[in-house]
Every structure is written in structure tokens, then in C-alpha cells.
Amino acid sequence: MRAIRLAATGGPEVLELVDLPDPSPGPGQVLVRQAAIGVNYIDTYHRSGLYPLRLPSGLGMEGAGEVVAVGEGVSRFSTGDRVAFASGPIGAYAELHAVDAARAVAIPEGVDDRTAAAALLKGMTAEFLLLRCRPVAAGEPVLIHAAAGGVGQIMVQWAKALGAVVIATAGNAAKAARVRDLGADHVILYGEQDVAAEVRRITGGAGVPVAYDSVGAATFEGTLASLSRRGVFVSFGNASGPPPAVEPGRLMRMGSLFFTRPTLGDYVATTEELDASAAAVFSRIASGQITIEIGQTFPLSQARAAHGALETRQTVGSTLLIP
Ligand code: NDP
């Protein structure tokens, strides 16, 4: 099979297309012939070395396709089932991938494989952030950064479905227009405008009770200054680089703030949590409350180009590799 491997960390050029023997599923695993592979920002952290990997390594956490073999002890799936997955073992950038059956979910009728690969990891992230990490209440203003991106688009739509007043940020006018179309009430061009000043203006000076920040270093100060008294800073990504250390005294001085740095794995830690989160995503898609934009697809062989596009902010919505 063809797969992407890396022997060293670095820029997109470290990604190599190689031929490998077809894998077989280990105990508890299913072998998936992938129809589509989800590209996620975390893949760039693994590739760059921000999140350490043992090298040489494959890359990628997410995909969807057909089960073509089942390992010993698997009762959750059978050959021919359509499944999607959004966690390790890392190595989804491949034609075939052996995944733990307990970490895969069935794709419901009516959801195609590409949509599943574009929606699962990013959708479950939106689900745990908005419903469980810091649940959003109807009528409250929330700040969502990088709203035209993969996770961002889903969060905007889901937060609106929950009744929130969505204040979104985006990197350019075209992305801002897309975010407005998805229902955002206010869009701040964070490259040009002062985020905290805009948030204060929109909220009549109060600030937002919760801000979801996946951009990291570049937005950290603006996010902090946008929060209302006892507001919650949900820091969940590093697209512009990791945010700085948080000094507890600053949280006190800026209004008894809360700071959390969650990761999806801890919110879908059990198979029951995984199934519930995935079901919530698929049901919002089925109801039409959330549409998944596959903004760009690349052949598997063009993984370098996919990473280049993601890291230079040229993507909107979800990005797929097609084997
Ligand atoms: P996106 O599609 O959102 O791509 C990242 C976006 O971030 C860009 O399109 C860009 O939008 C914005 N951005 C702002 N500054 C920069 C910069 N300096 N370099 C690159 N991008 C920048 O990616 P994903 O949907 O895959 O992921 C979104 C974020 O969520 C990532 O930070 C990711 O790590 C995080 N995440 C966290 C999870 C968790 O469990 N904690 C799970 C899943 C994702 P614009 O041009 O509009 O500024």
C-alpha cells in the first residue's frame, strides 16, 4: 500500500510517499480501506515536532472507509461495515490503516465517507468544547477564533443551534463572509482589528463569559482581555504557536478568570463517550443544523501541499487527503 512516512521532523518536505506491505489488524483491531483521510492541524504539530513522535513514523489521526479485515476478538464491527475514526494509532495517511475497534465508530446511513472523515474529529471537538468543557447557554455571547477553519465552522453552527450570540474571528474578508453565512452574529478581522476592543463594544463593555481559542500565541492577550468577570478561557490549540504560561495572579486581577487547556482524547476517553460524541455530531449533520464544508481535497501523494495550505492559512472548512 501507499502511505506517508516521516523520518525526521520539520516542514512539509519531510513527508515522503512510500510503498509499504499491507498491514494486518492486530487483536482488537479492524483494517480499514480508507475512502478519505481527515487532515487536522494536530498533524502539523506531529510533523514539526511540537508534539513529539517516535520516528520514523506515519502521520494522521482520522479517516473513514470500509472494514476489510477484523482482528482477533473484535465483535463491534464486521467486514464490509463503514467506519470512521479520530484517534491513534497515528498513521492514517495511508491507503489501509489498522485501528482499534473500540476507537472507531459506525458511519450512519446518509453520511458519506468523505463527510465522515471531514466531520468526526473536528465535530467531536466542537461537541466537547461547547457541551461539556464549558457548556454554552442560550443567549450568552461566546468568542470563537479561526471560525472559517475546520473546527471553527462546526463550532459557529453548533453554538448558534444552542442559542448563543456568536462573535467570530477570521483572517480575511472572504473567510469573514463565509462565517457570517454560517450564522455568526459578529465577525472580527483579527489581523486588522483589536479583538478585545471589538468584543467590549459588541457586549456593551461586559466581555464574553467564554472564549474558545485555538490560535494560541497570536490571540492569547486579546482573548484574555475579552473575558467578562469570572469568564472562562478555553485554550485548545496552537495554530500560531503555543500560548505563553499563565500566571495565576493575572487571572485574579483580570476578573477571577478560569483557564483550561483541554484535549479531545480526555473527553472521548471511553468507547461510551466516543460513541455519544460521534452520535451527537452525526445527528446534528442529519438534522441539517451543521453542514460540513470540504473546502479542499488533495491526493494522498500531495500531503506536503495539504500541510502547506493549512499552515499558510489558505484553507477553509475541512481538508481531506484522498488515497
Ligand atoms: P483550521 O482549519 O482551523 O486551520 C487553522 C486556522 O487557524 C487557519 O485557517 C487560520 O484561519 C487560523 N490561524 C490563525 N493564525 C494562524 C497562523 N499563524 N498559522 C496558521 N493558521 C493560523 O484547523 P483545524 O480545524 O484542524 O484545527 C483548528 C484548531 O483546533 C487547531 O489549533 C487545532 O490544533 C485545534 N484542535 C484542538 C483539539 C483539541 O482536542 N484540543 C482537537 C482538534 C483541533 P484564519 O486565516 O481565519 O486566521
GROMACS .gro file of N, CA, C and O in nm, residues 1 5 10-11 44 55 79 81 92 118 132 139 149 180 204 235 238 249 267 290 298:
model
   84
    1MET      N    1   0.085  -0.119   0.000
    1MET     CA    2   0.000   0.000   0.000
    1MET      C    3   0.088   0.125   0.000
    1MET      O    4   0.203   0.122   0.042
    5ARG      N    5   0.515   0.870   0.523
    5ARG     CA    6   0.602   0.848   0.638
    5ARG      C    7   0.691   0.969   0.658
    5ARG      O    8   0.716   1.046   0.564
   10GLY      N    9   1.010   1.845   1.080
   10GLY     CA   10   1.046   1.964   1.003
   10GLY      C   11   0.926   2.016   0.928
   10GLY      O   12   0.811   1.998   0.969
   11GLY      N   13   0.952   2.082   0.816
   11GLY     CA   14   0.846   2.139   0.733
   11GLY      C   15   0.776   2.030   0.653
   11GLY      O   16   0.808   1.910   0.666
   44THR      N   17   0.016   1.871   1.178
   44THR     CA   18   0.131   1.960   1.156
   44THR      C   19   0.216   1.971   1.282
   44THR      O   20   0.337   1.987   1.273
   55LEU      N   21   1.020   0.844   1.589
   55LEU     CA   22   1.049   0.838   1.445
   55LEU      C   23   1.130   0.712   1.410
   55LEU      O   24   1.203   0.663   1.495
   79THR      N   25  -1.654  -0.726   0.855
   79THR     CA   26  -1.608  -0.690   0.721
   79THR      C   27  -1.725  -0.629   0.644
   79THR      O   28  -1.837  -0.677   0.650
   81ASP      N   29  -1.845  -0.326   0.695
   81ASP     CA   30  -1.900  -0.210   0.767
   81ASP      C   31  -1.826  -0.082   0.725
   81ASP      O   32  -1.706  -0.084   0.697
   92ALA      N   33  -0.276   0.748   0.983
   92ALA     CA   34  -0.392   0.743   0.894
   92ALA      C   35  -0.361   0.788   0.752
   92ALA      O   36  -0.443   0.763   0.662
  118ALA      N   37  -1.429   1.424   0.719
  118ALA     CA   38  -1.417   1.569   0.736
  118ALA      C   39  -1.479   1.617   0.866
  118ALA      O   40  -1.448   1.726   0.914
  132ARG      N   41  -1.959   2.023   2.693
  132ARG     CA   42  -1.909   1.959   2.814
  132ARG      C   43  -1.794   2.033   2.882
  132ARG      O   44  -1.785   2.036   3.003
  139GLY      N   45  -2.844   3.245   2.457
  139GLY     CA   46  -2.846   3.389   2.480
  139GLY      C   47  -2.712   3.449   2.520
  139GLY      O   48  -2.696   3.570   2.517
  149GLY      N   49  -1.225   2.795   0.981
  149GLY     CA   50  -1.149   2.670   0.969
  149GLY      C   51  -1.236   2.547   0.990
  149GLY      O   52  -1.359   2.556   1.002
  180ARG      N   53  -2.009   3.452   0.836
  180ARG     CA   54  -2.140   3.519   0.850
  180ARG      C   55  -2.250   3.433   0.790
  180ARG      O   56  -2.356   3.416   0.848
  204GLY      N   57  -2.138   4.561   2.502
  204GLY     CA   58  -2.171   4.674   2.589
  204GLY      C   59  -2.075   4.688   2.705
  204GLY      O   60  -2.114   4.731   2.814
  235SER      N   61  -0.844   2.727   2.602
  235SER     CA   62  -0.731   2.729   2.509
  235SER      C   63  -0.718   2.589   2.453
  235SER      O   64  -0.687   2.495   2.526
  238ASN      N   65  -0.284   2.563   1.895
  238ASN     CA   66  -0.162   2.644   1.881
  238ASN      C   67  -0.135   2.681   1.735
  238ASN      O   68  -0.019   2.675   1.691
  249GLY      N   69  -0.190   3.496   3.924
  249GLY     CA   70  -0.226   3.631   3.972
  249GLY      C   71  -0.294   3.714   3.864
  249GLY      O   72  -0.380   3.798   3.895
  267TYR      N   73  -1.190   1.375   2.655
  267TYR     CA   74  -1.336   1.389   2.654
  267TYR      C   75  -1.405   1.275   2.577
  267TYR      O   76  -1.526   1.264   2.580
  290ILE      N   77  -2.591   2.138   1.111
  290ILE     CA   78  -2.449   2.157   1.081
  290ILE      C   79  -2.421   2.103   0.942
  290ILE      O   80  -2.453   1.988   0.911
  298PHE      N   81  -0.691   1.682  -0.152
  298PHE     CA   82  -0.561   1.659  -0.216
  298PHE      C   83  -0.545   1.508  -0.231
  298PHE      O   84  -0.587   1.432  -0.144
   0.00000   0.00000   0.00000
